[in-house]
Short mmCIF file of C-alpha atoms in Angstrom, two decimals:
data_model
loop_
_atom_site.label_atom_id
_atom_site.label_comp_id
_atom_site.label_asym_id
_atom_site.label_seq_id
_atom_site.Cartn_x
_atom_site.Cartn_y
_atom_site.Cartn_z
CA MET A 50 -32.04 0.25 -24.00
CA GLU A 51 -30.00 3.46 -24.03
CA ARG A 52 -31.12 4.48 -20.69
CA GLU A 53 -30.10 0.95 -19.33
CA MET A 54 -26.63 1.31 -20.85
CA THR A 55 -26.35 4.84 -19.49
CA GLN A 56 -27.08 3.46 -15.93
CA ILE A 57 -24.56 0.59 -16.32
CA LYS A 58 -21.92 2.97 -17.39
CA ASN A 59 -22.56 5.24 -14.34
CA SER A 60 -22.85 2.46 -11.98
CA VAL A 61 -19.58 0.84 -13.25
CA ASP A 62 -17.48 3.77 -12.91
CA SER A 63 -18.96 4.86 -9.63
CA LEU A 64 -18.08 1.49 -8.49
CA VAL A 65 -14.48 2.11 -9.44
CA THR A 66 -14.38 5.18 -7.30
CA MET A 67 -16.07 3.38 -4.41
CA LEU A 68 -13.48 0.59 -4.72
CA ARG A 69 -10.56 3.16 -4.66
CA MET A 70 -12.18 4.50 -1.21
CA ALA A 71 -12.59 1.18 0.31
CA HIS A 72 -8.81 0.41 -0.36
CA SER A 73 -7.90 3.71 1.22
CA LEU A 74 -9.94 3.03 4.43
CA GLU A 75 -8.58 -0.59 4.31
CA ASN A 76 -12.02 -2.20 4.58
CA TRP A 77 -11.06 -5.50 2.86
CA ASP A 78 -14.59 -7.00 3.26
CA ASN A 79 -16.25 -3.92 1.58
CA LEU A 80 -13.55 -4.27 -1.10
CA ILE A 81 -14.43 -7.80 -2.02
CA ASP A 82 -18.24 -7.06 -2.06
CA LEU A 83 -17.51 -3.78 -4.23
CA SER A 84 -15.29 -6.00 -6.64
CA ASP A 85 -17.99 -8.71 -7.05
CA ARG A 86 -20.51 -6.07 -7.88
CA LEU A 87 -18.19 -4.27 -10.40
CA LEU A 88 -17.70 -7.63 -12.05
CA ASP A 89 -21.26 -8.50 -12.18
CA LYS A 90 -22.07 -5.00 -13.80
CA VAL A 91 -19.51 -5.64 -16.39
CA TYR A 92 -20.31 -9.37 -17.07
CA GLY A 93 -24.03 -9.54 -16.24
CA PRO A 94 -25.77 -7.64 -19.30
CA PHE A 95 -23.57 -9.38 -21.92
CA GLN A 96 -23.98 -13.14 -20.99
CA GLU A 97 -27.41 -13.98 -22.34
CA ASN A 98 -27.06 -12.19 -25.44
CA GLU A 99 -23.61 -11.98 -26.88
CA GLU A 100 -24.75 -9.46 -29.61
CA ILE A 101 -25.90 -6.86 -27.11
CA GLN A 102 -24.19 -3.37 -27.64
CA LEU A 103 -21.67 -2.61 -24.90
CA PRO A 104 -22.29 0.65 -23.12
CA ILE A 105 -19.87 3.49 -23.51
CA MET A 106 -17.70 3.48 -20.50
CA GLU A 107 -14.83 5.90 -19.42
CA LYS A 108 -12.29 3.10 -20.07
CA PRO A 109 -12.33 -0.17 -22.15
CA LEU A 110 -14.09 -3.24 -20.98
CA VAL A 111 -10.84 -5.04 -20.21
CA TYR A 112 -9.79 -2.55 -17.68
CA TYR A 113 -12.91 -3.17 -15.56
CA ILE A 114 -12.42 -6.70 -15.64
CA GLY A 115 -8.77 -6.37 -14.44
CA TYR A 116 -9.55 -3.80 -11.90
CA GLY A 117 -12.29 -5.66 -10.48
CA ASN A 118 -10.11 -8.76 -9.95
CA LEU A 119 -6.97 -6.98 -9.02
CA MET A 120 -8.77 -5.30 -6.13
CA LYS A 121 -10.58 -8.34 -4.98
CA GLY A 122 -7.01 -10.20 -4.92
CA VAL A 123 -5.47 -7.36 -2.95
CA ALA A 124 -8.43 -7.74 -0.32
CA TYR A 125 -7.99 -11.35 -0.03
CA GLN A 126 -4.08 -10.90 0.43
CA LYS A 127 -4.66 -8.37 3.09
CA LYS A 128 -6.77 -10.90 4.83
CA LYS A 129 -4.40 -13.55 4.56
CA GLN A 130 -6.44 -15.74 2.26
CA TYR A 131 -3.73 -16.29 -0.25
CA ARG A 132 -5.22 -19.07 -2.31
CA GLU A 133 -8.22 -16.80 -3.14
CA ALA A 134 -5.86 -14.02 -3.77
CA LYS A 135 -3.86 -16.18 -6.26
CA MET A 136 -7.18 -17.14 -7.98
CA CYS A 137 -7.79 -13.67 -8.49
CA ILE A 138 -4.33 -13.08 -10.17
CA GLU A 139 -4.93 -15.69 -12.69
CA ASN A 140 -8.16 -13.86 -13.63
CA TYR A 141 -6.29 -10.66 -14.46
CA LYS A 142 -3.19 -12.65 -15.85
CA HIS A 143 -4.97 -13.60 -19.03
CA LEU A 144 -6.91 -10.58 -20.02
CA HIS A 145 -5.95 -10.92 -23.62
CA LEU A 146 -9.08 -13.24 -23.81
CA PHE A 147 -11.10 -10.11 -23.42
CA SER A 148 -9.15 -7.75 -25.56
CA ASP A 149 -10.70 -6.39 -28.78
CA GLY A 150 -7.11 -6.31 -30.11
CA SER A 151 -6.59 -2.45 -30.29
CA GLU A 152 -3.43 -0.83 -28.96
CA ASN A 153 -5.08 0.83 -26.32
CA ASN A 154 -6.31 -2.69 -25.14
CA GLN A 155 -3.10 -4.39 -25.30
CA LYS A 156 -1.63 -1.85 -23.19
CA ILE A 157 -4.15 -2.52 -20.58
CA VAL A 158 -3.67 -6.39 -21.05
CA ASP A 159 0.23 -5.81 -20.72
CA ASP A 160 -0.03 -3.65 -17.37
CA PHE A 161 -2.44 -6.22 -15.77
CA LYS A 162 -0.29 -8.89 -16.72
CA PHE A 163 3.01 -7.23 -14.99
CA PHE A 164 0.73 -6.38 -12.07
CA ALA A 165 -0.10 -10.25 -11.87
CA LYS A 166 3.64 -11.11 -11.92
CA ALA A 167 4.72 -8.73 -9.16
CA ASN A 168 1.38 -9.79 -6.92
CA ALA A 169 1.97 -13.43 -7.64
CA TYR A 170 5.42 -12.99 -5.83
CA THR A 171 3.74 -11.15 -3.19
CA ALA A 172 1.26 -14.03 -2.46
CA ASP A 173 3.76 -16.68 -2.56
CA ILE A 174 6.34 -14.91 -0.37
CA LEU A 175 3.58 -14.02 2.39
CA SER A 176 2.23 -17.59 2.34
CA GLY A 177 5.75 -18.79 3.17
CA LYS A 178 7.56 -19.43 -0.05
CA LEU A 179 10.81 -18.08 1.22
CA THR A 180 13.28 -19.53 -1.25
CA ILE A 181 12.10 -16.93 -3.83
CA LEU A 182 12.94 -13.93 -1.63
CA ALA A 183 16.31 -13.11 -3.31
CA GLU A 184 14.70 -13.50 -6.73
CA TYR A 185 11.94 -11.06 -5.90
CA ALA A 186 14.62 -8.64 -4.53
CA THR A 187 16.14 -8.50 -7.89
CA PHE A 188 12.79 -8.04 -9.61
CA ILE A 189 11.70 -5.10 -7.43
CA GLN A 190 15.26 -3.54 -8.10
CA LYS A 191 14.69 -3.73 -11.87
CA TYR A 192 11.36 -2.07 -11.76
CA PRO A 193 11.16 1.01 -9.58
CA SER A 194 7.53 1.15 -9.45
CA GLU A 195 7.57 -2.24 -7.42
CA THR A 196 10.50 -1.11 -5.22
CA LEU A 197 8.41 0.39 -2.21
CA PRO A 198 5.53 -2.15 -2.32
CA GLY A 199 8.09 -4.88 -2.65
CA LEU A 200 10.23 -3.88 0.25
CA ILE A 201 6.89 -3.67 2.21
CA THR A 202 6.18 -7.30 1.11
CA ILE A 203 9.61 -8.54 2.28
CA LEU A 204 9.51 -6.57 5.65
CA GLU A 205 6.06 -8.06 6.38
CA CYS A 206 7.29 -11.62 5.73
CA ALA A 207 10.73 -11.01 7.80
CA ASN A 208 8.50 -9.68 10.63
CA THR A 209 5.99 -12.36 10.83
CA ARG A 210 8.25 -15.22 10.32
CA ASN A 211 11.07 -13.85 12.26
CA ILE A 212 13.75 -14.29 9.68
CA ASP A 213 17.02 -12.22 8.94
CA VAL A 214 16.77 -10.29 5.54
CA ASP A 215 19.59 -8.00 6.18
CA GLU A 216 21.62 -8.76 3.24
CA ILE A 217 18.29 -8.40 0.85
CA ILE A 218 16.98 -5.30 2.41
CA GLU A 219 20.36 -3.45 2.63
CA PRO A 220 20.56 -2.22 -1.08
CA LEU A 221 16.84 -1.64 -1.05
CA ALA A 222 17.02 0.34 2.07
CA THR A 223 19.83 2.59 0.34
CA LEU A 224 17.38 3.25 -2.38
CA VAL A 225 14.69 4.26 -0.16
CA ASN A 226 17.09 6.33 1.74
CA ASN A 227 17.91 8.27 -1.40
CA ILE A 228 14.13 9.22 -2.18
CA LYS A 229 13.11 12.99 -1.77
CA PHE A 230 9.85 13.75 -0.49
CA GLU A 231 8.81 16.11 -3.16
CA ASP A 232 9.14 13.20 -5.67
CA LEU A 233 6.75 11.01 -3.93
CA SER A 234 3.06 10.47 -5.09
CA SER A 235 0.29 10.29 -2.27
CA THR A 236 0.35 6.41 -2.77
CA ASP A 237 4.36 6.46 -2.49
CA CYS A 238 4.13 8.39 0.61
CA THR A 239 1.85 5.65 2.24
CA TYR A 240 4.34 3.13 0.91
CA TYR A 241 7.27 5.13 2.51
CA LEU A 242 5.67 5.47 5.82
CA SER A 243 4.76 1.66 5.93
CA ILE A 244 8.50 0.97 5.24
CA LEU A 245 9.74 3.16 8.02
CA HIS A 246 7.27 1.62 10.41
CA LEU A 247 8.03 -1.96 9.29
CA LEU A 248 11.89 -1.31 9.58
CA SER A 249 11.41 -0.04 13.25
CA ILE A 250 9.72 -3.31 13.94
CA TYR A 251 12.21 -5.37 12.10
CA TYR A 252 15.26 -3.72 13.74
CA TYR A 253 13.48 -4.00 17.33
CA LYS A 254 13.07 -7.80 16.73
CA ARG A 255 16.67 -8.23 15.77
CA SER A 256 17.65 -6.32 18.73
CA HIS A 257 19.23 -3.49 16.65
CA PHE A 258 17.72 -0.83 19.00
CA GLU A 259 19.80 2.20 17.35
CA HIS A 260 18.39 1.48 14.04
CA ALA A 261 14.97 0.74 15.40
CA LEU A 262 14.82 4.07 17.14
CA ASN A 263 16.22 5.99 14.15
CA SER A 264 13.57 4.53 11.89
CA THR A 265 10.95 5.35 14.54
CA ILE A 266 11.84 8.93 14.74
CA GLN A 267 11.84 9.08 10.91
CA ALA A 268 8.38 7.59 10.84
CA LEU A 269 7.06 10.22 13.43
CA ILE A 270 8.56 13.04 11.38
CA PHE A 271 7.04 11.76 8.22
CA SER A 272 3.64 10.90 9.55
CA ASP A 273 3.30 14.33 10.91
CA LYS A 274 4.40 15.91 7.45
CA ILE A 275 1.72 14.10 5.71
CA GLY A 276 -0.89 14.14 8.56
CA ASP A 277 -1.28 10.38 9.34
CA ASP A 278 -2.27 10.53 12.85
CA LYS A 279 -2.79 6.73 13.14
CA GLN A 280 0.73 5.93 12.09
CA PHE A 281 2.05 8.83 14.38
CA LYS A 282 0.56 7.14 17.31
CA LYS A 283 1.84 3.67 16.33
CA SER A 284 5.25 5.05 16.10
CA ALA A 285 5.19 6.98 19.25
CA ALA A 286 4.01 3.78 21.02
CA LEU A 287 7.08 1.83 19.51
CA PHE A 288 9.29 4.79 20.73
CA GLU A 289 8.18 4.25 23.92
CA ILE A 290 8.75 0.60 24.15
CA CYS A 291 12.14 1.31 22.80
CA ARG A 292 12.90 4.24 25.20
CA PRO A 293 14.90 2.30 27.74
CA ARG A 294 17.58 1.71 25.03
CA ALA A 295 17.35 5.38 23.62
CA LEU A 296 20.43 7.56 23.59
CA PRO A 297 20.29 11.13 24.56
CA GLU A 298 20.25 12.14 21.01
CA HIS A 299 17.12 9.84 20.37
CA LEU A 300 15.46 11.66 23.28
CA GLU A 301 16.15 14.86 22.16
CA LYS A 302 14.79 14.24 18.58
CA TYR A 303 11.67 12.77 20.13
CA TYR A 304 10.92 15.56 22.24
CA ASN A 305 11.34 17.82 19.18
CA VAL A 306 9.10 15.89 16.88
CA LEU A 307 6.26 15.78 19.72
CA GLN A 308 6.91 19.58 20.43
CA ASP A 309 6.16 20.29 16.66
CA TYR A 310 3.36 17.86 16.56
CA LEU A 311 1.75 19.59 19.59
CA LEU A 312 2.22 23.04 18.26
CA GLY A 313 0.67 22.01 14.95
CA VAL A 314 -2.38 20.48 16.70
CA ILE A 315 -3.07 23.64 18.84
CA LYS A 316 -2.04 26.37 16.53
CA ASN A 317 -5.67 27.17 15.47
CA GLU A 318 -7.08 26.81 18.96
CA GLU A 319 -8.03 30.17 20.84
CA CYS A 320 -6.90 31.02 24.29
CA ILE A 321 -3.95 28.58 24.25
CA SER A 322 -0.46 29.59 24.38
CA LEU A 323 2.31 27.39 25.47
CA ASP A 324 5.95 28.46 26.04
CA ILE A 325 7.43 25.07 25.61
CA VAL A 326 11.10 26.19 25.67
CA ALA A 327 10.65 27.93 29.08
CA ALA A 328 8.71 25.12 30.50
CA ARG A 329 11.29 22.52 29.68
CA ASP A 330 13.90 24.47 31.05
CA ARG A 331 12.44 24.80 34.51
#
């Protein structure tokens, strides 16, 4: 029995690691599958015999129940299956049913209840409930941890449904512009880059071409800084679409970004030397 419990512990915590990897790779089908496997591992051994001793895990049981449902809900949301996402949200909204009453368990329950509130807003907005946009904007300004992902939700909604959210995003964009790179976690860096890209698209669709180009250049600089080549390519493609509207200063900045990117790529390659400045002046 002890060996079985150890295997359960190892597999459960390994699945949490695998879930994080699947999320970072944006493999949503795999994320759903891994979430189901995690929940089966947690629930399965205890359903037939309620007196069975729980295995020792790195975190309390209630955490794994919440995390499995959270990640599954995120995957469904990314797949635009909002009804299924909301079902998962309900599952981690009421984790007090699985709490042992300890202070540690209660903190986990409260955390997931907050996540449920934030993600319910997201699912509702992305599924077309636009009447709560202003309410949601107030919510994410109140809770700084939700400002970046919340702005992503609003911009995704605006771009998908082609709606004007200028008044809503103006105060949020000001908050984002005041962010310092050194204060960002790796997750926040991903959020920030997504916001720059979504803003570029939003401004382009609203025919605010100068703003679109400025955001695109920012996205190029930031994606190069954090080594996100995929986003760099998307931003470069968007700039080329906007090029006919670009001012000389936009083209100058764009050239400098590409120059820095190229030099960064080839700096470790042997037998390559480029005098870019000289070549440009010819």
